[in-house]
Short mmCIF file of C-alpha atoms and ligand atoms in Angstrom, two decimals:
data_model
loop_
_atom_site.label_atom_id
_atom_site.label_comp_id
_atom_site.label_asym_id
_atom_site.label_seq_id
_atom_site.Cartn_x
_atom_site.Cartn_y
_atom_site.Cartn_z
CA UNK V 1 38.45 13.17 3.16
CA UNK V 2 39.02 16.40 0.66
CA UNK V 3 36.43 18.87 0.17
CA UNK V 4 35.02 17.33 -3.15
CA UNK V 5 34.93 13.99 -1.68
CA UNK V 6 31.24 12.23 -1.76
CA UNK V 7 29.59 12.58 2.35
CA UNK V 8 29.08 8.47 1.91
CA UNK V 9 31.31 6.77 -0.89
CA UNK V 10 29.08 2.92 -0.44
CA UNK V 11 25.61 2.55 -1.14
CA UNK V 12 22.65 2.77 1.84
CA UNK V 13 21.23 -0.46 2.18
CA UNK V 14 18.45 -1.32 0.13
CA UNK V 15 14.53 -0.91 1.03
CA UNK V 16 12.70 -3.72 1.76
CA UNK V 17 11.71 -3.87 4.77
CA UNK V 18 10.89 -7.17 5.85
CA UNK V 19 13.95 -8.85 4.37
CA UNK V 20 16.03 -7.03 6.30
CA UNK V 21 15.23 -9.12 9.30
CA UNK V 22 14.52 -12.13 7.94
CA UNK V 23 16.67 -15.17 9.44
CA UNK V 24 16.28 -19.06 10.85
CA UNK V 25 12.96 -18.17 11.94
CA UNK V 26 11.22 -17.94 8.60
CA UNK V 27 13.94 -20.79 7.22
CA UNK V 28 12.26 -22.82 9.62
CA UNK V 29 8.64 -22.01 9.44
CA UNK V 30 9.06 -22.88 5.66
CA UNK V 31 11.09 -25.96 6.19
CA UNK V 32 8.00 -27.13 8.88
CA UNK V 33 5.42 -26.78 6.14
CA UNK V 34 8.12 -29.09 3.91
CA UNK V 35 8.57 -31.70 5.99
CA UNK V 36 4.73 -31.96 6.65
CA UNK V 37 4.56 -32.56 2.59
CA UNK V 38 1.37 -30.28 2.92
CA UNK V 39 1.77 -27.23 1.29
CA UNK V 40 -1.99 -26.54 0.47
CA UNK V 41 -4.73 -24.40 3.10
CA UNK V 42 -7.58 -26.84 2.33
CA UNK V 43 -6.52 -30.26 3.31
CA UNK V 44 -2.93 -32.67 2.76
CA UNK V 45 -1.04 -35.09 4.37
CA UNK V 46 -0.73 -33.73 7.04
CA UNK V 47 -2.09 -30.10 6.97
CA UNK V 48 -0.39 -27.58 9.61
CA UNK V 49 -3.10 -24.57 9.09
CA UNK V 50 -0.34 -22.37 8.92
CA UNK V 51 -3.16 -19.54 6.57
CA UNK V 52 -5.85 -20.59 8.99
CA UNK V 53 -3.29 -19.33 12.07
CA UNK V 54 -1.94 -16.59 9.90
CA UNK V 55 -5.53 -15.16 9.34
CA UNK V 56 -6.12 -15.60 12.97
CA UNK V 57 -3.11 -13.68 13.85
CA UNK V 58 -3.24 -11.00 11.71
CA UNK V 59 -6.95 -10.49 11.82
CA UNK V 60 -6.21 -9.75 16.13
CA UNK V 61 -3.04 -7.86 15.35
CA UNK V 62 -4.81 -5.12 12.87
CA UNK V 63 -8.04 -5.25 15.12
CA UNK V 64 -10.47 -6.91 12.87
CA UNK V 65 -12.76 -10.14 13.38
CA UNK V 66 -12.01 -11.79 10.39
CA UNK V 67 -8.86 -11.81 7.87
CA UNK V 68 -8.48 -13.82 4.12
CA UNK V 69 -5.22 -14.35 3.49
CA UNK V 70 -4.59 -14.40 -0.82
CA UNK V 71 -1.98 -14.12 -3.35
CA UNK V 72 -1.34 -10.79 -3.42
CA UNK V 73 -2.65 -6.81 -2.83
CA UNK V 74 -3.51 -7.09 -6.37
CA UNK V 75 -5.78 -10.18 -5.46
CA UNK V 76 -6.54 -8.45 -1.99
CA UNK V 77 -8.08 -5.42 -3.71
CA UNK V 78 -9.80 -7.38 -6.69
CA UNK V 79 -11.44 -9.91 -3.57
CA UNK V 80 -12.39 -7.10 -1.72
CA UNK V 81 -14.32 -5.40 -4.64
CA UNK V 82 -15.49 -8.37 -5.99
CA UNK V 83 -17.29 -8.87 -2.25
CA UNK V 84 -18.07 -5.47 -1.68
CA UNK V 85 -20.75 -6.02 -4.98
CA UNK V 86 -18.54 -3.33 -7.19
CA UNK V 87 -19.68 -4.19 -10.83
CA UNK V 88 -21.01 -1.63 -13.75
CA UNK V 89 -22.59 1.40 -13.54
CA UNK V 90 -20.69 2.30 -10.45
CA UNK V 91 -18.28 4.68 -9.72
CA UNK V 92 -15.22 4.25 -7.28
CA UNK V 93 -13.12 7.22 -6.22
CA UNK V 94 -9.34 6.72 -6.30
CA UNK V 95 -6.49 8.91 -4.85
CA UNK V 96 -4.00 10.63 -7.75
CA UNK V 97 -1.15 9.04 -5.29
CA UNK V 98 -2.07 5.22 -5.60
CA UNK V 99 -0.62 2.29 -7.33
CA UNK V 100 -2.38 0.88 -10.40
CA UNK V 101 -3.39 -2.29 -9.30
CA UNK V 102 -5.85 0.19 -7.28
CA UNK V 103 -7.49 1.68 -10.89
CA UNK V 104 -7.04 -2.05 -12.38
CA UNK V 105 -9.12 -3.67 -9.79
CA UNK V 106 -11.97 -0.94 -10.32
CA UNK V 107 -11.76 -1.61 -14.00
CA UNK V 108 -12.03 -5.33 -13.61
CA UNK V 109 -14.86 -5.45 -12.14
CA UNK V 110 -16.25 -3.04 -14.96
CA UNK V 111 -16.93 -0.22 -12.84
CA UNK V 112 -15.32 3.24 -13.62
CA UNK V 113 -12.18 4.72 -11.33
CA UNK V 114 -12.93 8.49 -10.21
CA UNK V 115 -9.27 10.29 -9.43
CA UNK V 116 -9.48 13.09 -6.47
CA UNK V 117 -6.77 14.62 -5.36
CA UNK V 118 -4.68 14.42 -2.79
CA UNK V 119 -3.66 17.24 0.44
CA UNK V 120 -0.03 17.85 2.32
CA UNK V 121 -0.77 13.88 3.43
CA UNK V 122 0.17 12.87 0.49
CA UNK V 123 -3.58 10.56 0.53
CA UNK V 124 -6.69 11.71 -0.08
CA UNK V 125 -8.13 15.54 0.36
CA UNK V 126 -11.49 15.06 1.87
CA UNK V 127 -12.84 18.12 0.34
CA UNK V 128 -11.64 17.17 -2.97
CA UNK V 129 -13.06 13.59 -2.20
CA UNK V 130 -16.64 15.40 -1.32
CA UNK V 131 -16.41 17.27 -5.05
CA UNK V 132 -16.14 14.36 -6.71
CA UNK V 133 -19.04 12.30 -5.24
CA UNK V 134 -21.68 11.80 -7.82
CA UNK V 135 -24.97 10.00 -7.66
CA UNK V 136 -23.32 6.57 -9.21
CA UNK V 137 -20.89 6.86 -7.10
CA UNK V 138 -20.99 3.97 -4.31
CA UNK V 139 -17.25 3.51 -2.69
CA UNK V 140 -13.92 5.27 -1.36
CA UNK V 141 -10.81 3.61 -1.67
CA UNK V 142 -8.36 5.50 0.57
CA UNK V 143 -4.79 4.05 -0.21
CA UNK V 144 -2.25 5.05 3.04
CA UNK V 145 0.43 6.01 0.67
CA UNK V 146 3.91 5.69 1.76
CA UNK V 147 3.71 4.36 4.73
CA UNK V 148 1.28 6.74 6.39
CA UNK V 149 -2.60 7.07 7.23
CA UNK V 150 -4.26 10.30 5.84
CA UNK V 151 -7.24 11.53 7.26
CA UNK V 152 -8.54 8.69 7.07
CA UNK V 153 -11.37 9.83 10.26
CA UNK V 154 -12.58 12.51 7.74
CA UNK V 155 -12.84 9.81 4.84
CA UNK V 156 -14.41 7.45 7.16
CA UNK V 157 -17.22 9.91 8.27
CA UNK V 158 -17.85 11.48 4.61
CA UNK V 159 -18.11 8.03 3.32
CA UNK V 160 -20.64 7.20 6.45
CA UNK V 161 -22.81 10.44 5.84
CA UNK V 162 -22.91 9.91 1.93
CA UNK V 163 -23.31 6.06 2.31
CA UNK V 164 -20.28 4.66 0.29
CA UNK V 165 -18.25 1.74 0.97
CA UNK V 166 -14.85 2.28 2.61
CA UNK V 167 -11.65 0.19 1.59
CA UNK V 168 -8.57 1.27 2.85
CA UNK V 169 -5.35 -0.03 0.63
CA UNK V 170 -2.73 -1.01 3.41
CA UNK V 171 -0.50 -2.12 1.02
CA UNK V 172 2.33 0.27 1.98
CA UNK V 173 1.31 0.48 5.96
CA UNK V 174 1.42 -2.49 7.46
CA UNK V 175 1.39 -2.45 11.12
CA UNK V 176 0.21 1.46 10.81
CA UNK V 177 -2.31 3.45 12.93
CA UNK V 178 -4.13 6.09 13.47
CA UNK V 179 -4.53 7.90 16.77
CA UNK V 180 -4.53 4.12 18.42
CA UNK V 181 -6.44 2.44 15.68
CA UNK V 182 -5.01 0.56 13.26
CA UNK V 183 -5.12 1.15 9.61
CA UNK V 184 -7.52 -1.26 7.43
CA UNK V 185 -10.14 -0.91 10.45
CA UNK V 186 -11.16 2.74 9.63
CA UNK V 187 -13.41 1.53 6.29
CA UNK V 188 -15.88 -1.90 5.71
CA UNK V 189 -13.05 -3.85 4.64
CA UNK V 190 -8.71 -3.02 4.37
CA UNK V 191 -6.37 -4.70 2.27
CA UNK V 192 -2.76 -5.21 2.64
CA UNK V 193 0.72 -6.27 0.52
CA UNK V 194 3.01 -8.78 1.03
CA UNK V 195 5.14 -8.23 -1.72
CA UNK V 196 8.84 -8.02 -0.93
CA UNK V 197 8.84 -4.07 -1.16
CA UNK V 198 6.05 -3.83 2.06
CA UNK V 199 6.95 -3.75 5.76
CA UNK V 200 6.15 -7.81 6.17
CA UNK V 201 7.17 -9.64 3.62
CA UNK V 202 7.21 -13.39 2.35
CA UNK V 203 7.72 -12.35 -1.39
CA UNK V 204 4.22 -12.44 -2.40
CA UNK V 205 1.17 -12.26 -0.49
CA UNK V 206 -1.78 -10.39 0.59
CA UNK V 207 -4.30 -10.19 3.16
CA UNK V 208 -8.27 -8.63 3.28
CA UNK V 209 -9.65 -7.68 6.66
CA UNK V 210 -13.11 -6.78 7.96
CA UNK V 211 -15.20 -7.19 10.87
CA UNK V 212 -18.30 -7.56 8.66
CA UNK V 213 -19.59 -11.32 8.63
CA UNK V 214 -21.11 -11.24 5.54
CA UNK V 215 -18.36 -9.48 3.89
CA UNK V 216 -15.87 -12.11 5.35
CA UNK V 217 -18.06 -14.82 3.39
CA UNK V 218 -18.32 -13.34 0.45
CA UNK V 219 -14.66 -13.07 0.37
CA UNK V 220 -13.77 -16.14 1.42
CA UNK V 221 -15.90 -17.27 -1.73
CA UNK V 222 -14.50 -14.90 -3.90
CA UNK V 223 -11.20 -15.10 -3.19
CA UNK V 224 -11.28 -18.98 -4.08
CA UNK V 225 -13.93 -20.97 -6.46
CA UNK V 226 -16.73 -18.62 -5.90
CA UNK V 227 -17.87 -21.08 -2.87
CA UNK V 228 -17.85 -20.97 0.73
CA UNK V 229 -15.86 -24.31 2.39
CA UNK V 230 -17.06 -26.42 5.32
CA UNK V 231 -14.31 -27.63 8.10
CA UNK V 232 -12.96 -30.00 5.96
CA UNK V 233 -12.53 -27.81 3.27
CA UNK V 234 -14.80 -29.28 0.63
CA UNK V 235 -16.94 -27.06 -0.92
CA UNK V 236 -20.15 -26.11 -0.47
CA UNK V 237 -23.12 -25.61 -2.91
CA UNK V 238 -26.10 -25.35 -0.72
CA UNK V 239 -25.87 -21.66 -0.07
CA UNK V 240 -27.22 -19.78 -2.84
CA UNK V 241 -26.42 -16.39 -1.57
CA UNK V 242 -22.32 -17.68 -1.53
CA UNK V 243 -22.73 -19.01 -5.25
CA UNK V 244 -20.45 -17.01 -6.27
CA UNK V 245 -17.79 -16.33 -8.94
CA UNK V 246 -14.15 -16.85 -8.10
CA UNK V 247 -10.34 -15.09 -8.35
CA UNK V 248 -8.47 -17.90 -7.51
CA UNK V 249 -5.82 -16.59 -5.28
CA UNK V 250 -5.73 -18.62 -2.24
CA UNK V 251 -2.33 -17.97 -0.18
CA UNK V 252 -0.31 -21.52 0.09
CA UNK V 253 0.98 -22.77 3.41
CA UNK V 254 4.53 -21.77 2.77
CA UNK V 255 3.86 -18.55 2.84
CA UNK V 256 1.66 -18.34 5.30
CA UNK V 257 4.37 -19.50 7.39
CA UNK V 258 7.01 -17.32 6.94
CA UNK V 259 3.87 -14.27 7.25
CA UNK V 260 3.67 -15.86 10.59
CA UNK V 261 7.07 -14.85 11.71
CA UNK V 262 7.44 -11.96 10.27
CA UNK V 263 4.28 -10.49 11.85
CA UNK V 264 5.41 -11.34 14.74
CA UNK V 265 8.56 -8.64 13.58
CA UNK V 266 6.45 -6.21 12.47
CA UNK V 267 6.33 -4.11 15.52
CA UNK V 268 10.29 -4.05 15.50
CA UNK V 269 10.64 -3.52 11.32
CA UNK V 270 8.60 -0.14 11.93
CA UNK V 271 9.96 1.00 14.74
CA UNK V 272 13.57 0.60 13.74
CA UNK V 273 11.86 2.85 10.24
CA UNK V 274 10.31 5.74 12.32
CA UNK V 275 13.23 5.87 14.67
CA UNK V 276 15.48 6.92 11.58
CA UNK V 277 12.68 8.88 9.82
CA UNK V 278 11.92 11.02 13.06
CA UNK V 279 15.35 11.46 13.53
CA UNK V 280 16.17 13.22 9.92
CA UNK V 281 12.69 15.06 10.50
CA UNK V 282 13.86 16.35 13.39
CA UNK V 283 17.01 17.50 11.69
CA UNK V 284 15.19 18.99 8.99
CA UNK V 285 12.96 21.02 10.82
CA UNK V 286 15.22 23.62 11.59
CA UNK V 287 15.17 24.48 8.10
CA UNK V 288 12.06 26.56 6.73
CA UNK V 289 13.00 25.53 3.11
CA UNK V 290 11.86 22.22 3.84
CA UNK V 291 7.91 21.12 3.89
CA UNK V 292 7.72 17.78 5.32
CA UNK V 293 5.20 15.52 4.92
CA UNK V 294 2.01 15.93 7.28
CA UNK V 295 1.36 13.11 9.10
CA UNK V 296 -1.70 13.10 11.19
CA UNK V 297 -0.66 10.80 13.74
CA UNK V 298 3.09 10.77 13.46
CA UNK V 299 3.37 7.56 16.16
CA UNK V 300 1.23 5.69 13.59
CA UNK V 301 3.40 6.19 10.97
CA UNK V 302 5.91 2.89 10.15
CA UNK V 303 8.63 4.97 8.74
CA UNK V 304 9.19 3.54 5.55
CA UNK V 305 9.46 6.66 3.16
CA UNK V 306 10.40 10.32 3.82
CA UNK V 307 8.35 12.50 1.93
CA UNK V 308 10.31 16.24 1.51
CA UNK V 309 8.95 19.25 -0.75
CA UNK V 310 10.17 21.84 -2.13
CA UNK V 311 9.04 25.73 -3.60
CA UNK V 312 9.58 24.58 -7.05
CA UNK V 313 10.03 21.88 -9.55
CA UNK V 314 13.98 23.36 -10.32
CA UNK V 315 14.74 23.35 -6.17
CA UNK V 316 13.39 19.57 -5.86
CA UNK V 317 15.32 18.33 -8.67
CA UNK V 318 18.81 20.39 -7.94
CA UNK V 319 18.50 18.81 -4.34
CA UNK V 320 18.10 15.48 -5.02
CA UNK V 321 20.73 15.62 -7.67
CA UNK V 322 23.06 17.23 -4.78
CA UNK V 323 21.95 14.29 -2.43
CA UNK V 324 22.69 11.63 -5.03
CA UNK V 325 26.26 12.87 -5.74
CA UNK V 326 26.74 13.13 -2.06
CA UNK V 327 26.28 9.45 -1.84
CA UNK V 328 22.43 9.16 -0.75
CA UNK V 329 21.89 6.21 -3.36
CA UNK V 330 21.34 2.63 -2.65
CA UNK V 331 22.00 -0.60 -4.88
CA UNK V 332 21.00 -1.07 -8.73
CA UNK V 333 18.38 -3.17 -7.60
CA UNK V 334 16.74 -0.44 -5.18
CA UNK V 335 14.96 2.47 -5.82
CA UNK V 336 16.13 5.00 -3.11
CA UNK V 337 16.07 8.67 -3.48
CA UNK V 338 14.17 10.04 -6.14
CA UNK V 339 12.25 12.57 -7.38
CA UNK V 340 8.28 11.89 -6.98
CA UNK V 341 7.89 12.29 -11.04
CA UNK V 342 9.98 9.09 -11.12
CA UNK V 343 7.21 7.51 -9.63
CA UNK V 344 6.29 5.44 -12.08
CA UNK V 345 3.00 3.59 -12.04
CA UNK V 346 2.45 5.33 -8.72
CA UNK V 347 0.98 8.57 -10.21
CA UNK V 348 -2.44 8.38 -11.94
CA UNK V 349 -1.25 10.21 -15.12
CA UNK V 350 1.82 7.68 -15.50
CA UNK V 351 -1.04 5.01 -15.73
CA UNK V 352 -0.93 4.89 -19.49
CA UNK V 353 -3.96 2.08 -19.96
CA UNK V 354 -6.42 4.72 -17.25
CA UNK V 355 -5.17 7.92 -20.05
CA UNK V 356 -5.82 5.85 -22.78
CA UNK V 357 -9.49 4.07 -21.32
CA UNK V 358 -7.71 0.56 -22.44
CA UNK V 359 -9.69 -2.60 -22.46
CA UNK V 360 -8.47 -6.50 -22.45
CA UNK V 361 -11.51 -7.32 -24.84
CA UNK V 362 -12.34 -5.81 -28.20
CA UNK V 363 -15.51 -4.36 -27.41
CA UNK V 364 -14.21 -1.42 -24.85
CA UNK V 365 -14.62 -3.15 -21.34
CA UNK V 366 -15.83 -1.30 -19.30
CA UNK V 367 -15.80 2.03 -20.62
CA UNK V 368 -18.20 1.48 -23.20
CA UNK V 369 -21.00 -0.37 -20.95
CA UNK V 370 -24.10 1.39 -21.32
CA UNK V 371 -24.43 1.40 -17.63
CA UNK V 372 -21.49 3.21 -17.29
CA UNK V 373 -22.49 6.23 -19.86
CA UNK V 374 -22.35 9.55 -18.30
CA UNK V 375 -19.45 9.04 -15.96
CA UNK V 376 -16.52 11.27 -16.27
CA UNK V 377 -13.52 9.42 -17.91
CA UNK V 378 -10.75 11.90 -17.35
CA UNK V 379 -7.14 10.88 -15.91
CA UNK V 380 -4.73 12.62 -18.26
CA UNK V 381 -2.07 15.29 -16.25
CA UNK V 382 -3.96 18.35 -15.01
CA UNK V 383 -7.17 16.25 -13.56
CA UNK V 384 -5.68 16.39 -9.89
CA UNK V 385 -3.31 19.66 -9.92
CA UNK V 386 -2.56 19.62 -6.28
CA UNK V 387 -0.79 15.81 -6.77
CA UNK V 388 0.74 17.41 -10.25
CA UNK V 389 2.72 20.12 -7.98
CA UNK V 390 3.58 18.01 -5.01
CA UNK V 391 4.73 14.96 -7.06
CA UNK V 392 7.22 17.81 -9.29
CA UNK V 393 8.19 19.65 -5.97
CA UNK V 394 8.76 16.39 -4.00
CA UNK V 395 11.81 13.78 -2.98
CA UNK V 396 10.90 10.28 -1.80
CA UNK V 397 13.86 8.78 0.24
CA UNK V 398 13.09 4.71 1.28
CA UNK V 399 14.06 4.46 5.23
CA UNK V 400 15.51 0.99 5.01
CA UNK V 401 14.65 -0.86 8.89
CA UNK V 402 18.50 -1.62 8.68
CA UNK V 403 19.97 1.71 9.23
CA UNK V 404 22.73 3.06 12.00
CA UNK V 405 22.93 6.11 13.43
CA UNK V 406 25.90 7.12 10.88
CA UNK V 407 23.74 6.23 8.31
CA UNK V 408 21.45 8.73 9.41
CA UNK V 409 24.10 11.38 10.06
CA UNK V 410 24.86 11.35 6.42
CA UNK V 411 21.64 11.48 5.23
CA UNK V 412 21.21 14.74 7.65
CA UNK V 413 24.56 15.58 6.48
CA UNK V 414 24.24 15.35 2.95
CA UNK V 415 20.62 17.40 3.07
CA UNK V 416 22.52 20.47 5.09
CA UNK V 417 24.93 20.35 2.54
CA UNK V 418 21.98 20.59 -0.35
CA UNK V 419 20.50 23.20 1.56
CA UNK V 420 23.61 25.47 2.09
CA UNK V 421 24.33 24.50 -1.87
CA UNK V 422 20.79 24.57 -4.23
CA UNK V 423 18.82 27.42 -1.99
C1 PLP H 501 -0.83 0.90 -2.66
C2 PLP H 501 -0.66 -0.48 -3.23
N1 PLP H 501 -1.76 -1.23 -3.46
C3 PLP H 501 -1.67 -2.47 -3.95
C4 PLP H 501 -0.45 -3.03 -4.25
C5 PLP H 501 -0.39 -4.38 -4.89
O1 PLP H 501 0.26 -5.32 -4.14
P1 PLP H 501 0.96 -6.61 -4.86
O2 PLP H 501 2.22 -6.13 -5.46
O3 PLP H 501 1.16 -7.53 -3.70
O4 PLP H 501 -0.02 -7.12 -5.83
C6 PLP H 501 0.72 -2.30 -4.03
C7 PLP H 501 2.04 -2.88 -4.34
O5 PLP H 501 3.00 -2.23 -4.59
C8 PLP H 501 0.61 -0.98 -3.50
O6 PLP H 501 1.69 -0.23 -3.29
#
């Protein structure tokens, strides 16, 4: 190897998580739900309950009583809203750092999204959280960015002394916890991704947790027709406080399968991730260039992204562009090493249809609902200025659960050499 040579000359392996260990198991658990020819929750030819286990086993792993398995986060945040009673006139505080299914589900329901900014966790700033809190204000929604709980105990008692709702996105934390207690248990009701990008994966999916019965029901209404279901599944229409209105996203048995094994990998997925992670941490603390990340509980954390800042926009970009041509890249179809301000739809001023107050409908939905006159509409650049300098000052680097130790020596490598080369 000469001098100029790249530290790695093939790509890292891609991101997502879940993939990585996917195998005969989940072939099989699919295959199972084939055979049976019964590929709906409700009822078939011969139904193998593979959602009703899933909820059951994912609602004891996380800690909760009860769990509603869905389509998707997207459907897991717009179900949990939806049952939490979010609707016009109310405002909903959002982190800068989310993703915009987050801002879309508050706008759906035709309440209005309130940004605060976020701290050195990368997730909400309590203090920040307590400025924005207005009188119409009647829920958090603390999003565990990146693989890592915030402060979410602050969050949890400010929204318990103001009394707000708490929903915790889980969508990028699966099988995280804080200081023993698992994320999505923190707030009323958590949410969770199964997309192929999360720590668990069966392509799609999504999950809602609580321990709050009547929550639960509502949910389990929502989430569907609008109706709560007897044992047979057939609906019923006798409960007028679970006539509801519904979203349609029920998870199918396939799925729900393959969820089922790779829960049961979740513990080893994130600790393969924080293995690597804590091992370039601990390379890069020597260095006081370097910020990393603060992460409360760092044996919560599942590893999946290294966070790294910077003192300036120029320093973040000149280091990344040294890691890239050192090799720390992955395939076209990943997304490895970047930037934050390549974000995309993960940074509230990127949102373009939040700037611009968009609407499906021609009327203005819901910005222009009386009931919602008088709340502050503001998401342009500049409304959360601690998020604007950490996302220009920061590199995210994906921890695939897939990497060896000489993958993680050139990652260490290739940052030394940035170091000794852009500082
Ligand atoms: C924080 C967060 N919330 C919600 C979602 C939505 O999940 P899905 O893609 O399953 O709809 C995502 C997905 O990327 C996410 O990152």
């Amino acid at each position: 190897m000469s001098e100029s040579d790249p530290i790695r000359s093939t790509p890292l392996p891609l991101e997502f998580p879940g993939v990585h260990h996917m195998d005969e198991q989940e072939v099989e658990a699919a295959a199972r739900v084939l055979r049976a020819k019964s590929p709906f929750r409700y009822y078939g030819i011969d139904p193998q309950h593979e959602v009703e286990s899933f909820e059951q086993e994912f609602a004891q792993f996380v800690g909760s009583s009860y769990a509603v398995a869905v389509g998707s986060g997207t459907a897991a945040l717009a179900t949990a809203l939806a049952a939490l009673g979010v609707g016009p006139g109310q405002e909903v505080i959002v982190p800068a750092y989310m993703w915009v299914s987050v801002a879309a589900a508050v706008v759906n329901q035709g309440a209005i999204p309130v940004l605060a900014d976020i701290d050195d966790t990368f997730c909400l700033d309590p203090r920040d959280v307590g400025r924005r809190i207005t009188p119409r204000t009647t829920g958090i929604i603390m999003v565990h960015m990146s693989g890592a709980p915030g402060d979410v105990a602050a969050i949890q008692q400010l929204a318990r002394s103001r009394g707000l709702f708490l929903l915790e996105d889980c969508a990028q934390c699966a099988g995280a916890s804080s200081h023993g207690r698992k994320a999505g248990t923190f707030g009323d009701i958590g949410t969770f991704s199964f997309q192929m990008n999360k720590n668990m994966t069966a392509g799609e999916g999504g999950c809602i947790v609580t321990s709050d019965h009547r929550l639960y029901q509502r949910a389990v209404a929502c989430h569907d027709l609008g109706y709560a279901r007897n044992a047979q599944g057939r609906l019923i229409f006798d409960q007028p406080d679970l006539c509801l209105w519904g979203k349609g996203c029920r998870m199918d048995e396939l799925r729900a399968a393959v969820l089922r094994v790779q829960l049961r990998k979740l513990p080893s997925i994130t600790s393969a991730m924080r293995s690597s992670k804590y091992r370039i941490r601990e390379a890069l603390q020597r260095f006081p260039e370097v910020t990393l990340r603060r992460i409360p509980d760092p044996s919560g954390d599942t590893g999946v992204f290294l966070i790294t800042t910077w003192r300036d926009a120029a320093t973040a970009r000149a280091v990344n562009c040294r890691l890239r041509s050192e090799g720390i890249v992955t395939w076209p179809q990943g997304l490895t090493n970047i930037v934050m301000t390549e974000w995309g739809l993960h940074l509230y001023y990127n949102i373009a249809s939040l700037v611009l107050h968009s609407s499906v409908d021609r009327s203005g939905f819901p910005w222009n609902l009386a009931e919602n006159a008088g709340s502050r509409l503001e998401y342009a650049k500049g409304v959360c200025p601690v998020a604007d300098s950490l996302f220009e000052r920061s590199i995210l680097l994906a921890i695939p659960s897939c990497l060896a130790a000489a993958d993680e020596d050139d990652i260490i490598t290739a940052f030394e050499t940035a170091l000794q080369s852009c500082l």
